[in-house]
């Protein structure tokens, strides 16, 4: 296990719950060693904050958490912004106070639950009895939604609660209490219609063994699709789902591999509240993270070149004298994907996206000649089997130019054609370029 050692030198035997406080310290539960650990963000060292290594039980309330015993059934933890840690330790939910280090039981329950704590330290549990809220001040428990709501839960900044059950994710509206499906396909036939593909509405997408969910400050939903070895993101504005980490098959296990090229085995995941970094455990022996820059539709951006991203694809712009060249990459390639483009000058194009040379994403090279210097609004619409799934709009400031190849010679016979006996001039010539008689540029050239 190791105490006070660097986080990369410690041994983990079965990581379940993970959490983070406002300072960025990371907490995790090693269920097979019956201890709760903390990774200090300042030092990178690991310390035990609750439990006795290798000694299971349920004891120690009212005393130091490091002298208390945690049971072998601890499944989840939740961490408040001030660093108080809540532990789903049947037969109770326990709290480790960040200031005193004292552990207490705040709710007696036989339910093995997932936990979430809001900014006011109200506790939410999700288990076979539904969603329960424990008031931070009174300690009163209130059932918010009954029935079996399944596994993980999280909350967005508006107080909407997300839970997953089987392979669907549901959202409970904070104002109305109405529960709706936001990801996955509900079917009574046992064989739900849908696809495992990306760039489609999340409610038409299939998942394989969702084990954890999280949400960022903008309300975007993150899903550990453990059965397929992927982490997927549902855009809060569009409802479109895309893979942001993992690939099957043929991924890499080397550290530093881009997230979309890596082989991963996500179990519990956590979204950093400020940086947006994604942490995930594999339940066995490792906690990993990757940086994820949210890709949002752009509108009103001024003149390229550059690289611009939406949820489903990336566009690289390259300027040319006659117009614009665009290379388009999609995160995942599907046969039948097309790109519909409106160039802002009345022209449009629909082209088929093909597999890239790596075979792992889609690729299309597109160019367009604009009629004159002007600012054009360019819109790309990504389509999957003809159905629009994502779009991006930007402004391109086109300034028409032309390449001039100048070689000056002495036209002895006055026929305006260089003959073999007519020599190139070897001194500087000043040439004026005009547009309808209006000078616009000057070129100085030297003949060779």
XYZ file of C-alpha atoms in Angstrom:
448
model
C 0.000 0.000 0.000
C 2.516 2.613 1.125
C 1.934 5.616 3.363
C 3.272 9.056 2.488
C 4.691 7.738 -0.789
C 4.323 9.243 -4.290
C 1.004 8.359 -5.869
C 2.685 6.519 -8.752
C 4.520 4.291 -6.261
C 1.524 3.190 -4.215
C -0.317 -0.107 -4.699
C -4.081 -0.211 -5.274
C -6.050 -3.435 -5.029
C -9.646 -2.500 -5.875
C -10.428 1.162 -6.444
C -14.107 2.011 -6.272
C -15.278 5.507 -5.347
C -13.234 8.583 -6.317
C -13.701 12.255 -5.438
C -12.039 15.666 -5.477
C -12.170 18.719 -3.222
C -11.943 22.409 -4.115
C -8.166 22.411 -3.708
C -7.777 19.590 -6.234
C -6.872 16.832 -3.745
C -7.975 13.414 -4.997
C -9.679 10.817 -2.767
C -10.277 7.155 -3.532
C -11.523 4.026 -1.795
C -9.393 0.883 -1.916
C -12.167 -1.579 -1.159
C -10.005 -4.700 -0.873
C -7.739 -3.032 1.706
C -10.664 -1.337 3.535
C -9.047 2.137 3.521
C -9.877 5.589 2.199
C -6.865 7.378 0.677
C -6.027 10.964 -0.271
C -3.564 12.169 -2.917
C -2.249 15.560 -1.822
C -2.259 17.861 -4.861
C 0.663 19.914 -3.519
C 3.047 17.046 -2.810
C 1.688 14.158 -4.883
C 1.936 11.935 -1.797
C -0.701 9.417 -0.689
C -2.096 9.335 2.869
C -4.727 7.198 4.606
C -7.565 9.293 6.031
C -9.945 6.519 7.136
C -9.815 2.800 7.838
C -7.192 0.317 8.957
C -5.275 -1.450 6.204
C -6.320 -5.082 5.880
C -8.770 -4.928 8.796
C -12.456 -4.814 7.787
C -15.333 -3.966 10.105
C -17.691 -1.204 11.137
C -16.435 0.660 14.175
C -14.843 3.846 15.444
C -17.684 6.370 15.242
C -16.878 9.497 17.226
C -13.130 8.924 17.011
C -10.297 9.405 14.570
C -11.192 8.024 11.152
C -7.731 6.473 10.835
C -8.539 4.269 13.837
C -11.976 3.277 12.549
C -12.790 0.150 10.617
C -14.529 0.290 7.239
C -16.501 -2.677 5.969
C -15.812 -4.869 2.982
C -18.932 -3.506 1.285
C -17.828 0.128 0.806
C -18.763 0.964 -2.748
C -18.702 4.721 -3.215
C -17.530 7.990 -1.705
C -18.444 11.660 -2.194
C -16.245 14.643 -1.338
C -17.485 18.124 -0.495
C -15.683 21.265 -1.597
C -14.194 21.708 1.896
C -12.876 18.142 1.926
C -15.457 16.354 4.071
C -15.709 12.789 2.786
C -18.915 10.720 2.796
C -18.658 6.941 2.614
C -21.370 4.485 1.521
C -20.454 1.918 4.165
C -23.415 -0.362 4.855
C -25.126 -0.413 7.284
C -24.605 3.352 7.259
C -23.460 6.432 5.398
C -20.477 7.838 7.263
C -18.768 11.210 7.272
C -15.100 12.014 7.805
C -14.811 15.639 8.919
C -12.007 17.416 7.060
C -11.071 19.665 9.995
C -11.157 17.202 12.874
C -10.609 13.863 11.128
C -13.517 12.453 13.190
C -15.756 9.810 11.611
C -19.501 9.567 12.303
C -22.513 7.739 10.902
C -25.064 10.200 9.485
C -27.631 7.745 8.126
C -28.333 4.104 8.890
C -29.256 2.138 5.787
C -28.898 -1.357 4.410
C -28.744 -0.069 0.849
C -25.444 -0.243 -0.984
C -25.581 3.195 -2.536
C -23.837 5.663 -4.797
C -23.320 9.111 -3.322
C -23.236 12.749 -4.382
C -22.747 15.877 -2.251
C -23.844 19.339 -3.408
C -22.274 22.723 -2.610
C -24.354 23.009 0.595
C -23.256 19.514 1.719
C -26.671 17.979 1.210
C -26.141 14.289 0.478
C -27.853 12.343 -2.304
C -27.889 8.563 -2.462
C -28.947 6.303 -5.296
C -29.731 2.670 -4.655
C -32.461 0.051 -4.903
C -34.810 2.342 -2.984
C -34.430 5.253 -5.396
C -32.947 8.718 -4.818
C -32.740 9.956 -1.226
C -31.687 13.431 -0.069
C -30.120 13.953 3.366
C -30.386 17.547 4.566
C -27.027 18.979 5.637
C -28.523 20.909 8.566
C -31.292 18.701 9.944
C -30.048 15.283 8.823
C -33.571 14.481 7.636
C -33.809 11.976 4.779
C -36.299 12.661 1.964
C -37.093 10.300 -0.916
C -36.968 12.272 -4.178
C -37.684 9.421 -6.565
C -38.737 5.881 -5.760
C -38.101 2.601 -7.469
C -34.870 1.066 -8.647
C -32.869 3.821 -10.290
C -29.761 1.747 -10.454
C -26.153 2.785 -10.275
C -24.323 6.129 -10.257
C -25.674 9.641 -9.790
C -24.466 13.212 -10.293
C -25.921 16.719 -10.369
C -25.489 19.722 -12.663
C -25.277 23.370 -11.597
C -29.043 23.774 -11.931
C -29.734 20.981 -9.452
C -30.903 18.459 -12.049
C -30.000 14.917 -10.960
C -28.688 12.273 -13.366
C -28.812 8.546 -12.631
C -28.133 5.438 -14.676
C -29.988 2.162 -14.679
C -28.830 -0.696 -16.893
C -27.742 1.041 -20.107
C -29.773 4.223 -19.944
C -29.189 7.547 -18.185
C -32.110 9.477 -16.710
C -32.424 13.110 -15.681
C -34.649 14.310 -12.846
C -35.636 17.934 -13.392
C -34.878 20.051 -10.311
C -37.987 22.195 -10.775
C -40.666 19.749 -11.909
C -39.314 16.457 -10.579
C -40.047 14.874 -13.972
C -37.671 12.060 -14.952
C -36.669 11.718 -18.624
C -34.188 9.559 -20.524
C -31.192 11.546 -21.816
C -28.962 8.696 -23.047
C -29.571 5.132 -24.131
C -32.529 3.426 -25.737
C -35.571 2.252 -23.800
C -37.246 -0.815 -25.241
C -39.665 -3.442 -23.962
C -38.622 -5.955 -26.612
C -35.265 -6.783 -25.031
C -33.482 -5.869 -28.275
C -33.528 -2.084 -28.411
C -33.238 -0.349 -31.781
C -30.257 1.946 -32.079
C -26.555 2.010 -32.832
C -23.281 2.147 -30.960
C -22.131 4.931 -33.288
C -21.048 8.476 -32.492
C -22.402 11.771 -33.782
C -26.006 10.738 -33.168
C -28.645 11.697 -30.583
C -27.737 10.074 -27.265
C -31.287 8.738 -26.951
C -30.681 6.697 -30.127
C -27.324 5.370 -28.962
C -26.610 2.000 -27.383
C -24.305 1.525 -24.397
C -22.749 -1.621 -22.970
C -22.544 -1.734 -19.162
C -22.613 1.871 -17.948
C -20.751 1.902 -14.637
C -20.395 5.611 -13.874
C -21.570 9.049 -14.996
C -20.451 12.634 -14.419
C -21.411 16.137 -15.497
C -19.360 19.300 -16.029
C -20.160 22.936 -15.316
C -21.938 23.382 -18.646
C -24.202 20.359 -18.081
C -22.406 18.070 -20.557
C -22.810 14.444 -19.515
C -19.910 11.958 -19.375
C -20.523 8.202 -19.431
C -18.216 5.286 -18.615
C -19.217 2.765 -21.300
C -17.227 -0.027 -19.647
C -18.424 -2.879 -21.843
C -16.893 -1.204 -24.899
C -13.899 0.354 -23.139
C -14.981 3.930 -23.912
C -15.771 7.220 -22.205
C -18.486 9.097 -24.070
C -19.828 12.636 -23.819
C -23.344 13.927 -24.420
C -23.436 17.581 -25.490
C -25.835 19.498 -23.244
C -26.944 21.829 -26.056
C -27.418 19.308 -28.869
C -27.936 15.946 -27.148
C -25.330 14.436 -29.497
C -23.079 11.682 -28.120
C -19.418 11.217 -29.041
C -16.519 9.155 -27.765
C -13.793 11.215 -26.063
C -11.543 8.413 -24.787
C -10.883 4.827 -25.751
C -10.907 2.926 -28.998
C -11.796 -0.618 -29.974
C -9.987 -2.486 -31.276
C -6.282 -1.776 -31.627
C -5.677 0.910 -29.009
C -2.445 1.659 -27.184
C -1.674 1.122 -23.496
C 1.389 3.392 -23.503
C 1.274 6.356 -21.113
C 0.859 9.672 -22.916
C -1.210 8.148 -25.723
C -3.953 10.483 -27.045
C -7.197 9.584 -25.280
C -8.975 8.591 -28.495
C -6.162 6.178 -29.415
C -5.862 4.496 -26.014
C -7.120 1.174 -24.700
C -8.989 1.964 -21.474
C -11.154 0.080 -18.998
C -13.209 2.781 -17.227
C -15.121 1.924 -14.085
C -15.662 5.046 -11.950
C -15.181 8.485 -13.470
C -14.892 12.015 -12.137
C -14.995 15.378 -13.910
C -12.704 18.020 -12.417
C -15.014 20.950 -11.562
C -12.691 23.691 -12.837
C -10.118 22.230 -15.243
C -12.492 19.826 -16.995
C -9.939 17.004 -16.706
C -11.465 13.527 -16.637
C -10.319 11.048 -13.960
C -11.274 7.389 -14.137
C -10.457 4.213 -12.258
C -10.262 0.751 -13.781
C -11.468 -0.832 -10.485
C -8.294 -2.877 -10.298
C -5.064 -1.019 -9.663
C -4.950 2.313 -11.434
C -6.347 5.848 -11.429
C -5.775 7.726 -14.668
C -6.681 11.097 -16.117
C -6.734 12.869 -19.450
C -7.246 16.478 -20.439
C -10.369 17.180 -22.405
C -11.013 20.557 -24.029
C -14.768 20.792 -24.630
C -15.438 21.130 -28.340
C -18.210 23.623 -28.969
C -19.839 24.874 -32.188
C -18.253 28.119 -33.342
C -20.012 31.071 -34.929
C -18.719 34.444 -35.973
C -15.042 33.617 -36.025
C -12.922 35.872 -38.231
C -10.477 34.997 -40.990
C -8.483 31.745 -40.943
C -6.286 29.822 -41.160
C -6.776 27.672 -38.097
C -8.331 24.537 -36.655
C -11.904 24.638 -35.389
C -13.909 21.895 -33.712
C -17.465 20.859 -33.029
C -18.586 17.760 -31.170
C -18.296 15.417 -34.114
C -15.568 16.768 -36.347
C -12.583 19.069 -36.735
C -12.008 21.485 -39.620
C -8.551 22.777 -40.562
C -8.541 25.871 -42.782
C -5.806 26.686 -45.286
C -5.930 29.911 -47.279
C -5.225 30.025 -50.996
C -5.227 32.895 -53.471
C -8.397 31.653 -55.132
C -10.250 30.626 -52.001
C -10.237 28.230 -49.113
C -9.051 24.673 -48.604
C -10.648 22.693 -45.778
C -9.513 19.358 -44.366
C -12.240 17.721 -42.304
C -11.685 14.942 -39.779
C -14.378 13.037 -37.901
C -13.745 11.317 -34.583
C -15.079 7.991 -35.831
C -15.609 6.789 -39.373
C -18.918 5.289 -40.476
C -19.805 4.248 -44.001
C -22.397 6.625 -45.414
C -21.127 9.757 -43.658
C -21.285 12.940 -45.733
C -20.463 16.606 -45.289
C -22.879 19.217 -46.577
C -21.241 22.653 -46.969
C -22.742 26.077 -47.658
C -20.022 28.543 -48.691
C -21.905 31.820 -48.226
C -21.642 32.860 -51.884
C -24.692 30.889 -53.008
C -22.699 27.734 -53.731
C -23.021 24.442 -51.856
C -21.340 21.054 -51.857
C -22.107 17.570 -50.583
C -19.181 15.170 -50.416
C -18.752 11.660 -49.055
C -16.381 11.264 -46.117
C -13.942 8.414 -46.449
C -11.808 6.524 -43.979
C -8.481 8.143 -43.156
C -5.197 6.410 -43.732
C -5.250 5.208 -40.112
C -8.696 3.690 -40.547
C -9.708 5.131 -37.177
C -11.443 8.311 -38.283
C -13.054 9.932 -41.302
C -11.357 12.370 -43.650
C -12.351 14.745 -46.435
C -10.344 17.357 -48.347
C -12.529 20.136 -49.719
C -11.742 23.402 -51.528
C -13.781 26.274 -52.878
C -13.091 29.229 -55.192
C -14.765 32.453 -54.083
C -15.812 35.027 -56.708
C -14.410 38.128 -55.000
C -12.849 39.548 -51.877
C -15.496 39.546 -49.123
C -16.437 38.019 -45.771
C -18.293 34.736 -46.222
C -20.229 32.695 -43.682
C -19.274 29.039 -44.161
C -21.412 26.288 -42.660
C -20.609 22.565 -42.541
C -23.272 20.000 -41.651
C -22.102 16.496 -40.785
C -24.601 13.829 -41.820
C -24.771 10.170 -40.868
C -26.706 8.166 -43.468
C -28.264 11.434 -44.630
C -29.379 12.604 -41.174
C -27.749 15.793 -39.842
C -25.917 15.097 -36.574
C -23.692 18.137 -36.040
C -22.742 21.470 -37.595
C -20.194 24.235 -37.385
C -20.344 27.812 -38.704
C -17.525 30.320 -39.076
C -16.783 33.524 -40.982
C -13.983 33.550 -43.529
C -12.475 36.877 -44.652
C -11.397 36.151 -48.214
C -9.009 38.500 -49.959
C -8.549 37.589 -53.595
C -5.001 37.404 -54.859
C -3.214 35.937 -57.836
C 0.224 34.419 -58.230
C 2.292 36.284 -60.828
C 5.251 34.625 -62.472
C 7.332 37.459 -63.920
C 10.371 37.128 -66.196
C 11.420 40.205 -68.154
C 13.140 40.125 -71.549
C 14.047 42.568 -74.329
C 11.456 42.184 -77.106
C 13.679 42.924 -80.109
C 11.098 42.168 -82.798
C 8.100 43.615 -80.930
C 5.959 40.478 -81.245
C 5.377 40.200 -77.450
C 6.881 36.707 -77.456
C 10.329 35.800 -76.214
C 12.502 34.467 -78.975
C 15.625 32.403 -78.517
C 17.813 35.384 -79.381
C 15.991 37.812 -77.092
C 17.861 38.015 -73.728
C 16.407 38.286 -70.242
C 16.990 41.653 -68.637
C 19.421 41.576 -65.757
C 18.365 44.700 -63.892
C 15.483 45.577 -61.585
C 12.091 46.247 -63.074
C 9.261 47.882 -61.123
C 5.821 46.515 -62.021
C 2.524 48.011 -60.923
C -0.527 45.786 -60.382
C -3.887 47.480 -60.804
C -7.560 46.573 -60.679
C -9.618 48.301 -63.365
C -6.983 51.006 -63.562
C -6.718 51.494 -59.799
C -3.213 50.662 -58.451
C -3.363 48.059 -55.697
C 0.203 46.788 -55.372
C 3.751 47.184 -56.642
C 6.252 44.424 -57.405
C 9.997 44.808 -57.878
C 11.563 41.903 -59.766
C 15.005 41.025 -61.006
C 15.396 39.001 -64.175
C 17.665 35.975 -64.102
